[in-house]
mmCIF file of C-alpha atoms in Angstrom:
data_model
loop_
_atom_site.group_PDB
_atom_site.id
_atom_site.type_symbol
_atom_site.label_atom_id
_atom_site.label_comp_id
_atom_site.label_asym_id
_atom_site.label_seq_id
_atom_site.Cartn_x
_atom_site.Cartn_y
_atom_site.Cartn_z
ATOM 1 C CA UNK V 1 0.000 0.000 0.000
ATOM 2 C CA UNK V 2 2.910 2.355 0.720
ATOM 3 C CA UNK V 3 4.225 1.668 -2.776
ATOM 4 C CA UNK V 4 0.830 2.417 -4.285
ATOM 5 C CA UNK V 5 0.481 5.674 -2.349
ATOM 6 C CA UNK V 6 3.964 6.803 -3.351
ATOM 7 C CA UNK V 7 3.311 6.120 -7.025
ATOM 8 C CA UNK V 8 0.048 8.044 -6.862
ATOM 9 C CA UNK V 9 1.738 11.017 -5.188
ATOM 10 C CA UNK V 10 4.491 11.127 -7.790
ATOM 11 C CA UNK V 11 1.979 11.099 -10.619
ATOM 12 C CA UNK V 12 -0.039 13.912 -9.093
ATOM 13 C CA UNK V 13 3.122 15.973 -8.673
ATOM 14 C CA UNK V 14 4.117 15.427 -12.287
ATOM 15 C CA UNK V 15 0.700 15.888 -13.857
ATOM 16 C CA UNK V 16 -1.051 18.406 -11.633
ATOM 17 C CA UNK V 17 -4.577 17.810 -10.446
ATOM 18 C CA UNK V 18 -6.147 16.855 -13.769
ATOM 19 C CA UNK V 19 -8.826 14.197 -13.142
ATOM 20 C CA UNK V 20 -7.713 12.499 -16.372
ATOM 21 C CA UNK V 21 -4.167 11.899 -15.139
ATOM 22 C CA UNK V 22 -3.477 8.127 -14.988
ATOM 23 C CA UNK V 23 -2.752 6.511 -11.625
ATOM 24 C CA UNK V 24 -0.328 3.607 -11.470
ATOM 25 C CA UNK V 25 -1.355 0.586 -9.419
ATOM 26 C CA UNK V 26 -0.079 -2.841 -8.416
ATOM 27 C CA UNK V 27 -1.788 -6.238 -8.438
ATOM 28 C CA UNK V 28 -0.724 -9.314 -6.458
ATOM 29 C CA UNK V 29 -1.252 -12.690 -8.103
ATOM 30 C CA UNK V 30 0.125 -16.163 -7.471
ATOM 31 C CA UNK V 31 3.165 -14.971 -5.538
ATOM 32 C CA UNK V 32 4.019 -12.118 -7.907
ATOM 33 C CA UNK V 33 3.363 -8.373 -7.836
ATOM 34 C CA UNK V 34 2.684 -6.683 -11.164
ATOM 35 C CA UNK V 35 2.762 -2.928 -11.750
ATOM 36 C CA UNK V 36 0.364 -1.270 -14.188
ATOM 37 C CA UNK V 37 0.469 2.302 -15.453
ATOM 38 C CA UNK V 38 -2.983 1.905 -17.001
ATOM 39 C CA UNK V 39 -5.577 -0.773 -17.653
ATOM 40 C CA UNK V 40 -4.312 -3.316 -20.217
ATOM 41 C CA UNK V 41 -5.214 -2.748 -23.865
ATOM 42 C CA UNK V 42 -3.524 -5.715 -25.583
ATOM 43 C CA UNK V 43 -4.323 -8.962 -23.788
ATOM 44 C CA UNK V 44 -3.392 -12.496 -24.814
ATOM 45 C CA UNK V 45 -5.343 -15.395 -23.293
ATOM 46 C CA UNK V 46 -3.681 -18.742 -22.639
ATOM 47 C CA UNK V 47 -6.686 -20.022 -20.678
ATOM 48 C CA UNK V 48 -10.433 -20.109 -21.263
ATOM 49 C CA UNK V 49 -11.306 -19.777 -17.558
ATOM 50 C CA UNK V 50 -11.617 -15.964 -17.328
ATOM 51 C CA UNK V 51 -13.502 -15.392 -20.600
ATOM 52 C CA UNK V 52 -16.938 -15.085 -18.993
ATOM 53 C CA UNK V 53 -15.600 -12.807 -16.255
ATOM 54 C CA UNK V 54 -13.863 -10.546 -18.768
ATOM 55 C CA UNK V 55 -17.032 -10.402 -20.847
ATOM 56 C CA UNK V 56 -19.218 -9.489 -17.877
ATOM 57 C CA UNK V 57 -16.712 -6.818 -16.834
ATOM 58 C CA UNK V 58 -16.929 -5.335 -20.329
ATOM 59 C CA UNK V 59 -13.247 -5.810 -21.177
ATOM 60 C CA UNK V 60 -13.182 -8.853 -23.471
ATOM 61 C CA UNK V 61 -12.619 -6.464 -26.366
ATOM 62 C CA UNK V 62 -9.136 -5.872 -24.949
ATOM 63 C CA UNK V 63 -8.155 -9.452 -25.888
ATOM 64 C CA UNK V 64 -6.191 -9.434 -29.146
ATOM 65 C CA UNK V 65 -5.291 -13.135 -29.315
ATOM 66 C CA UNK V 66 -6.039 -16.440 -27.630
ATOM 67 C CA UNK V 67 -4.484 -19.880 -27.305
ATOM 68 C CA UNK V 68 -5.926 -23.084 -25.911
ATOM 69 C CA UNK V 69 -9.287 -24.875 -25.829
ATOM 70 C CA UNK V 70 -12.441 -22.745 -26.246
ATOM 71 C CA UNK V 71 -15.414 -25.112 -26.757
ATOM 72 C CA UNK V 72 -18.747 -23.588 -27.746
ATOM 73 C CA UNK V 73 -20.510 -25.397 -24.893
ATOM 74 C CA UNK V 74 -19.102 -22.869 -22.434
ATOM 75 C CA UNK V 75 -20.774 -19.756 -23.787
ATOM 76 C CA UNK V 76 -23.878 -18.169 -25.270
ATOM 77 C CA UNK V 77 -24.079 -17.825 -29.070
ATOM 78 C CA UNK V 78 -23.301 -14.122 -28.772
ATOM 79 C CA UNK V 79 -20.238 -14.683 -26.607
ATOM 80 C CA UNK V 80 -19.094 -17.571 -28.787
ATOM 81 C CA UNK V 81 -19.211 -15.261 -31.785
ATOM 82 C CA UNK V 82 -17.001 -12.759 -29.990
ATOM 83 C CA UNK V 83 -14.569 -15.447 -28.842
ATOM 84 C CA UNK V 84 -14.385 -16.920 -32.330
ATOM 85 C CA UNK V 85 -13.486 -13.513 -33.749
ATOM 86 C CA UNK V 86 -10.375 -13.341 -31.545
ATOM 87 C CA UNK V 87 -7.212 -14.432 -33.321
ATOM 88 C CA UNK V 88 -6.088 -17.979 -32.412
ATOM 89 C CA UNK V 89 -2.353 -18.507 -31.869
ATOM 90 C CA UNK V 90 -2.505 -22.208 -30.979
ATOM 91 C CA UNK V 91 -5.133 -24.779 -30.074
ATOM 92 C CA UNK V 92 -2.677 -27.614 -29.512
ATOM 93 C CA UNK V 93 -2.855 -29.425 -26.165
ATOM 94 C CA UNK V 94 -0.671 -32.265 -24.921
ATOM 95 C CA UNK V 95 -2.004 -35.521 -23.461
ATOM 96 C CA UNK V 96 -2.492 -33.873 -20.049
ATOM 97 C CA UNK V 97 -4.420 -30.910 -21.457
ATOM 98 C CA UNK V 98 -1.546 -28.421 -21.255
ATOM 99 C CA UNK V 99 -1.172 -25.785 -23.956
ATOM 100 C CA UNK V 100 1.537 -26.137 -26.574
ATOM 101 C CA UNK V 101 2.691 -22.752 -27.903
ATOM 102 C CA UNK V 102 5.915 -20.889 -28.629
ATOM 103 C CA UNK V 103 7.029 -17.815 -26.732
ATOM 104 C CA UNK V 104 7.625 -16.043 -30.034
ATOM 105 C CA UNK V 105 3.982 -16.412 -31.073
ATOM 106 C CA UNK V 106 2.860 -14.495 -27.994
ATOM 107 C CA UNK V 107 5.620 -11.881 -28.124
ATOM 108 C CA UNK V 108 4.595 -11.057 -31.698
ATOM 109 C CA UNK V 109 1.237 -9.797 -30.393
ATOM 110 C CA UNK V 110 2.962 -7.125 -28.260
ATOM 111 C CA UNK V 111 0.787 -7.881 -25.206
ATOM 112 C CA UNK V 112 0.650 -5.669 -22.141
ATOM 113 C CA UNK V 113 -0.992 -8.536 -20.218
ATOM 114 C CA UNK V 114 -1.025 -12.315 -20.640
ATOM 115 C CA UNK V 115 -3.624 -14.379 -18.773
ATOM 116 C CA UNK V 116 -2.804 -18.034 -18.119
ATOM 117 C CA UNK V 117 0.481 -19.902 -18.010
ATOM 118 C CA UNK V 118 2.195 -22.183 -20.488
ATOM 119 C CA UNK V 119 5.638 -23.762 -20.430
ATOM 120 C CA UNK V 120 6.729 -21.160 -22.982
ATOM 121 C CA UNK V 121 5.178 -18.076 -21.396
ATOM 122 C CA UNK V 122 4.865 -17.615 -17.636
ATOM 123 C CA UNK V 123 6.409 -15.418 -14.917
ATOM 124 C CA UNK V 124 9.309 -17.893 -14.905
ATOM 125 C CA UNK V 125 10.111 -17.291 -18.579
ATOM 126 C CA UNK V 126 9.328 -13.568 -19.033
ATOM 127 C CA UNK V 127 9.826 -10.516 -16.857
ATOM 128 C CA UNK V 128 8.768 -7.606 -19.063
ATOM 129 C CA UNK V 129 5.033 -8.411 -19.275
ATOM 130 C CA UNK V 130 2.553 -9.202 -16.487
ATOM 131 C CA UNK V 131 1.453 -12.850 -16.671
ATOM 132 C CA UNK V 132 -1.436 -13.639 -14.336
ATOM 133 C CA UNK V 133 -3.323 -16.836 -13.599
ATOM 134 C CA UNK V 134 -6.620 -17.669 -11.943
ATOM 135 C CA UNK V 135 -5.653 -18.240 -8.268
ATOM 136 C CA UNK V 136 -7.298 -21.657 -8.250
ATOM 137 C CA UNK V 137 -4.630 -22.982 -10.593
ATOM 138 C CA UNK V 138 -1.578 -21.852 -8.606
ATOM 139 C CA UNK V 139 -2.311 -23.240 -5.162
ATOM 140 C CA UNK V 140 -3.672 -20.037 -3.592
ATOM 141 C CA UNK V 141 -7.140 -21.479 -2.989
ATOM 142 C CA UNK V 142 -7.531 -23.547 0.183
ATOM 143 C CA UNK V 143 -10.850 -25.115 1.208
ATOM 144 C CA UNK V 144 -12.571 -23.743 -1.875
ATOM 145 C CA UNK V 145 -15.869 -21.917 -1.453
ATOM 146 C CA UNK V 146 -18.113 -19.640 -3.474
ATOM 147 C CA UNK V 147 -16.256 -16.662 -1.987
ATOM 148 C CA UNK V 148 -13.302 -17.649 -4.146
ATOM 149 C CA UNK V 149 -15.424 -16.852 -7.205
ATOM 150 C CA UNK V 150 -15.672 -13.298 -5.870
ATOM 151 C CA UNK V 151 -11.889 -13.281 -5.479
ATOM 152 C CA UNK V 152 -11.464 -14.222 -9.148
ATOM 153 C CA UNK V 153 -13.826 -11.451 -10.211
ATOM 154 C CA UNK V 154 -12.007 -8.963 -7.978
ATOM 155 C CA UNK V 155 -8.648 -9.928 -9.499
ATOM 156 C CA UNK V 156 -9.702 -8.979 -13.013
ATOM 157 C CA UNK V 157 -11.700 -5.982 -11.812
ATOM 158 C CA UNK V 158 -8.554 -4.650 -10.163
ATOM 159 C CA UNK V 159 -6.410 -5.299 -13.220
ATOM 160 C CA UNK V 160 -8.879 -3.629 -15.586
ATOM 161 C CA UNK V 161 -10.127 -1.011 -13.092
ATOM 162 C CA UNK V 162 -13.708 -2.245 -13.431
ATOM 163 C CA UNK V 163 -14.902 -2.357 -9.831
ATOM 164 C CA UNK V 164 -18.456 -1.174 -10.505
ATOM 165 C CA UNK V 165 -19.143 -3.903 -13.050
ATOM 166 C CA UNK V 166 -17.524 -6.410 -10.692
ATOM 167 C CA UNK V 167 -20.017 -5.736 -7.917
ATOM 168 C CA UNK V 168 -22.938 -6.295 -10.273
ATOM 169 C CA UNK V 169 -21.400 -9.594 -11.403
ATOM 170 C CA UNK V 170 -20.790 -10.748 -7.827
ATOM 171 C CA UNK V 171 -24.384 -9.936 -6.921
ATOM 172 C CA UNK V 172 -25.608 -11.966 -9.901
ATOM 173 C CA UNK V 173 -23.418 -14.938 -8.953
ATOM 174 C CA UNK V 174 -24.661 -14.819 -5.359
ATOM 175 C CA UNK V 175 -28.282 -14.821 -6.519
ATOM 176 C CA UNK V 176 -27.705 -17.826 -8.784
ATOM 177 C CA UNK V 177 -25.920 -19.764 -6.042
ATOM 178 C CA UNK V 178 -28.759 -19.025 -3.622
ATOM 179 C CA UNK V 179 -31.227 -20.411 -6.173
ATOM 180 C CA UNK V 180 -29.500 -23.813 -6.375
ATOM 181 C CA UNK V 181 -31.487 -26.766 -5.032
ATOM 182 C CA UNK V 182 -29.524 -27.829 -1.963
ATOM 183 C CA UNK V 183 -31.537 -31.053 -1.756
ATOM 184 C CA UNK V 184 -30.910 -32.201 -5.344
ATOM 185 C CA UNK V 185 -28.242 -34.682 -4.280
ATOM 186 C CA UNK V 186 -29.297 -35.262 -0.689
ATOM 187 C CA UNK V 187 -28.279 -38.672 0.611
ATOM 188 C CA UNK V 188 -25.984 -39.385 -2.325
ATOM 189 C CA UNK V 189 -22.200 -39.438 -2.608
ATOM 190 C CA UNK V 190 -20.085 -38.274 -5.537
ATOM 191 C CA UNK V 191 -16.561 -38.684 -6.843
ATOM 192 C CA UNK V 192 -15.161 -35.878 -8.988
ATOM 193 C CA UNK V 193 -12.560 -37.300 -11.353
ATOM 194 C CA UNK V 194 -10.225 -36.375 -14.187
ATOM 195 C CA UNK V 195 -9.700 -39.629 -16.071
ATOM 196 C CA UNK V 196 -6.503 -40.964 -17.506
ATOM 197 C CA UNK V 197 -7.435 -41.798 -21.081
ATOM 198 C CA UNK V 198 -5.601 -44.619 -22.850
ATOM 199 C CA UNK V 199 -4.334 -46.053 -19.583
ATOM 200 C CA UNK V 200 -3.182 -42.738 -18.107
ATOM 201 C CA UNK V 201 -3.272 -41.622 -14.489
ATOM 202 C CA UNK V 202 -6.641 -41.247 -12.754
ATOM 203 C CA UNK V 203 -7.125 -38.122 -10.646
ATOM 204 C CA UNK V 204 -9.676 -37.089 -8.012
ATOM 205 C CA UNK V 205 -10.576 -33.652 -6.656
ATOM 206 C CA UNK V 206 -10.578 -32.743 -2.969
ATOM 207 C CA UNK V 207 -11.580 -29.875 -0.691
ATOM 208 C CA UNK V 208 -9.293 -27.290 -2.341
ATOM 209 C CA UNK V 209 -11.076 -27.747 -5.679
ATOM 210 C CA UNK V 210 -13.998 -25.538 -6.695
ATOM 211 C CA UNK V 211 -15.799 -28.746 -7.597
ATOM 212 C CA UNK V 212 -16.196 -29.412 -3.863
ATOM 213 C CA UNK V 213 -18.492 -26.458 -3.061
ATOM 214 C CA UNK V 214 -20.322 -27.135 -6.330
ATOM 215 C CA UNK V 215 -21.285 -30.656 -5.266
ATOM 216 C CA UNK V 216 -21.896 -29.851 -1.606
ATOM 217 C CA UNK V 217 -24.157 -26.913 -2.546
ATOM 218 C CA UNK V 218 -26.408 -29.493 -4.181
ATOM 219 C CA UNK V 219 -26.483 -31.790 -1.146
ATOM 220 C CA UNK V 220 -23.921 -34.307 -2.402
ATOM 221 C CA UNK V 221 -21.064 -35.632 -0.266
ATOM 222 C CA UNK V 222 -17.695 -35.688 -2.019
ATOM 223 C CA UNK V 223 -16.102 -39.059 -1.200
ATOM 224 C CA UNK V 224 -12.672 -37.410 -1.518
ATOM 225 C CA UNK V 225 -13.786 -34.154 0.108
ATOM 226 C CA UNK V 226 -11.723 -34.732 3.250
ATOM 227 C CA UNK V 227 -8.479 -34.588 1.275
ATOM 228 C CA UNK V 228 -6.773 -31.200 1.669
ATOM 229 C CA UNK V 229 -5.637 -30.962 -1.936
ATOM 230 C CA UNK V 230 -7.086 -29.640 -5.162
ATOM 231 C CA UNK V 231 -6.349 -32.644 -7.354
ATOM 232 C CA UNK V 232 -4.398 -35.821 -6.679
ATOM 233 C CA UNK V 233 -3.710 -39.253 -8.116
ATOM 234 C CA UNK V 234 -5.877 -42.187 -7.055
ATOM 235 C CA UNK V 235 -6.036 -45.858 -7.955
ATOM 236 C CA UNK V 236 -8.957 -47.799 -9.372
ATOM 237 C CA UNK V 237 -9.053 -49.712 -6.092
ATOM 238 C CA UNK V 238 -9.527 -46.498 -4.109
ATOM 239 C CA UNK V 239 -12.405 -45.431 -6.334
ATOM 240 C CA UNK V 240 -14.080 -48.830 -6.065
ATOM 241 C CA UNK V 241 -13.705 -48.767 -2.275
ATOM 242 C CA UNK V 242 -15.387 -45.341 -2.080
ATOM 243 C CA UNK V 243 -18.320 -46.650 -4.166
ATOM 244 C CA UNK V 244 -19.835 -43.253 -5.078
ATOM 245 C CA UNK V 245 -23.492 -42.969 -6.072
ATOM 246 C CA UNK V 246 -22.604 -40.356 -8.714
ATOM 247 C CA UNK V 247 -19.447 -39.746 -10.733
ATOM 248 C CA UNK V 248 -18.613 -36.336 -12.195
ATOM 249 C CA UNK V 249 -15.941 -36.672 -14.882
ATOM 250 C CA UNK V 250 -14.095 -33.439 -15.628
ATOM 251 C CA UNK V 251 -12.327 -33.353 -18.963
ATOM 252 C CA UNK V 252 -10.846 -31.182 -21.702
ATOM 253 C CA UNK V 253 -12.724 -32.735 -24.580
ATOM 254 C CA UNK V 254 -10.837 -36.028 -24.722
ATOM 255 C CA UNK V 255 -12.512 -39.009 -26.389
ATOM 256 C CA UNK V 256 -14.118 -41.863 -24.415
ATOM 257 C CA UNK V 257 -13.818 -40.225 -20.988
ATOM 258 C CA UNK V 258 -16.742 -42.210 -19.574
ATOM 259 C CA UNK V 259 -15.323 -45.469 -20.909
ATOM 260 C CA UNK V 260 -11.971 -44.648 -19.321
ATOM 261 C CA UNK V 261 -13.696 -44.847 -15.929
ATOM 262 C CA UNK V 262 -16.186 -47.661 -16.531
ATOM 263 C CA UNK V 263 -13.415 -49.888 -17.909
ATOM 264 C CA UNK V 264 -11.302 -49.615 -14.750
ATOM 265 C CA UNK V 265 -10.778 -52.878 -12.837
ATOM 266 C CA UNK V 266 -13.757 -53.414 -10.528
ATOM 267 C CA UNK V 267 -15.667 -50.404 -11.869
ATOM 268 C CA UNK V 268 -18.770 -52.449 -12.632
ATOM 269 C CA UNK V 269 -19.334 -52.866 -8.882
ATOM 270 C CA UNK V 270 -19.579 -49.090 -8.333
ATOM 271 C CA UNK V 271 -23.128 -47.837 -7.745
ATOM 272 C CA UNK V 272 -22.702 -44.863 -10.099
ATOM 273 C CA UNK V 273 -21.592 -47.174 -12.901
ATOM 274 C CA UNK V 274 -24.410 -49.643 -12.319
ATOM 275 C CA UNK V 275 -27.014 -46.858 -12.322
ATOM 276 C CA UNK V 276 -25.333 -44.941 -15.165
ATOM 277 C CA UNK V 277 -25.153 -41.905 -12.890
ATOM 278 C CA UNK V 278 -22.058 -40.551 -14.625
ATOM 279 C CA UNK V 279 -21.854 -36.975 -15.896
ATOM 280 C CA UNK V 280 -18.956 -35.847 -18.106
ATOM 281 C CA UNK V 281 -18.353 -32.108 -17.729
ATOM 282 C CA UNK V 282 -15.846 -29.789 -19.359
ATOM 283 C CA UNK V 283 -13.225 -28.719 -16.825
ATOM 284 C CA UNK V 284 -13.899 -24.985 -16.663
ATOM 285 C CA UNK V 285 -17.449 -25.609 -15.448
ATOM 286 C CA UNK V 286 -15.820 -26.705 -12.175
ATOM 287 C CA UNK V 287 -12.227 -25.484 -12.096
ATOM 288 C CA UNK V 288 -10.926 -22.939 -11.179
ATOM 289 C CA UNK V 289 -13.289 -20.731 -9.106
ATOM 290 C CA UNK V 290 -15.052 -18.399 -11.564
ATOM 291 C CA UNK V 291 -18.615 -17.516 -12.600
ATOM 292 C CA UNK V 292 -18.414 -20.567 -14.871
ATOM 293 C CA UNK V 293 -18.733 -22.695 -11.723
ATOM 294 C CA UNK V 294 -22.330 -21.531 -11.330
ATOM 295 C CA UNK V 295 -23.101 -22.876 -14.793
ATOM 296 C CA UNK V 296 -21.424 -26.141 -13.811
ATOM 297 C CA UNK V 297 -23.527 -26.365 -10.662
ATOM 298 C CA UNK V 298 -26.683 -25.763 -12.681
ATOM 299 C CA UNK V 299 -25.752 -28.536 -15.117
ATOM 300 C CA UNK V 300 -25.101 -30.948 -12.262
ATOM 301 C CA UNK V 301 -28.337 -29.899 -10.552
ATOM 302 C CA UNK V 302 -30.342 -30.797 -13.662
ATOM 303 C CA UNK V 303 -28.504 -34.121 -13.962
ATOM 304 C CA UNK V 304 -29.298 -34.990 -10.341
ATOM 305 C CA UNK V 305 -32.965 -34.232 -10.866
ATOM 306 C CA UNK V 306 -32.997 -36.366 -14.010
ATOM 307 C CA UNK V 307 -31.297 -39.342 -12.330
ATOM 308 C CA UNK V 308 -33.052 -39.268 -8.969
#
């Protein structure tokens, strides 16, 4: 705060008292502090997670390029049209869903902000451009709750100086969360998984994952909800032993994600498999904390009503 006050004082001294004089500010994110002289004007996205937030804050038009996975299922037709119009630098993902892109491709766009990390472009590989990430992906979120959605909104509101729009968005999120049917999954258990396709590693989500408040808001009990981690490796035997009534399979559009779970050794003894209570869901509907999580909760709510 002292740094922020000093910067503001220096600017006022240099520019007089004009109300149009810019005020520098700093933003903390994922263990880094980034200084801004003005709200970003040339943004490159390496992650789909903040798209809805940026749109609701009225700043998506500041995005000049994108890279990664942007499925139409996430957004309204109008927002999809806007996203599609943004230049694509790369849509290549590796087997674990991580973006494949060159540093040079991003540098060529002359960004003043990059959102999302990749191996090629992150705070570890560049120092001249702010590179921010949703806090849920860098270990800052512990015991995830709906309040962490507000934190995500506040992050981008601070970066883009859009606090008024942020409050309206937070109010809308709160109203939608309040409207969820807390009895939809009452008496049932759930496992939230990210499957290892083609024999890969199977992962489960615990209490630090946004998926946990999503399922508990609907009355479900997360069978891995006592684990103080966001995501962690599990065995088929552990899943079978937990015997969830419902399985939520997060994914990034991979093929045969349901089969990758139902074909596990012993899977046919799991209640969710026997009752076909398995819902595949694109990752950003549940991770990280963002307004997209409300949409994910609504999808799961409908599924629970349909399978009751």
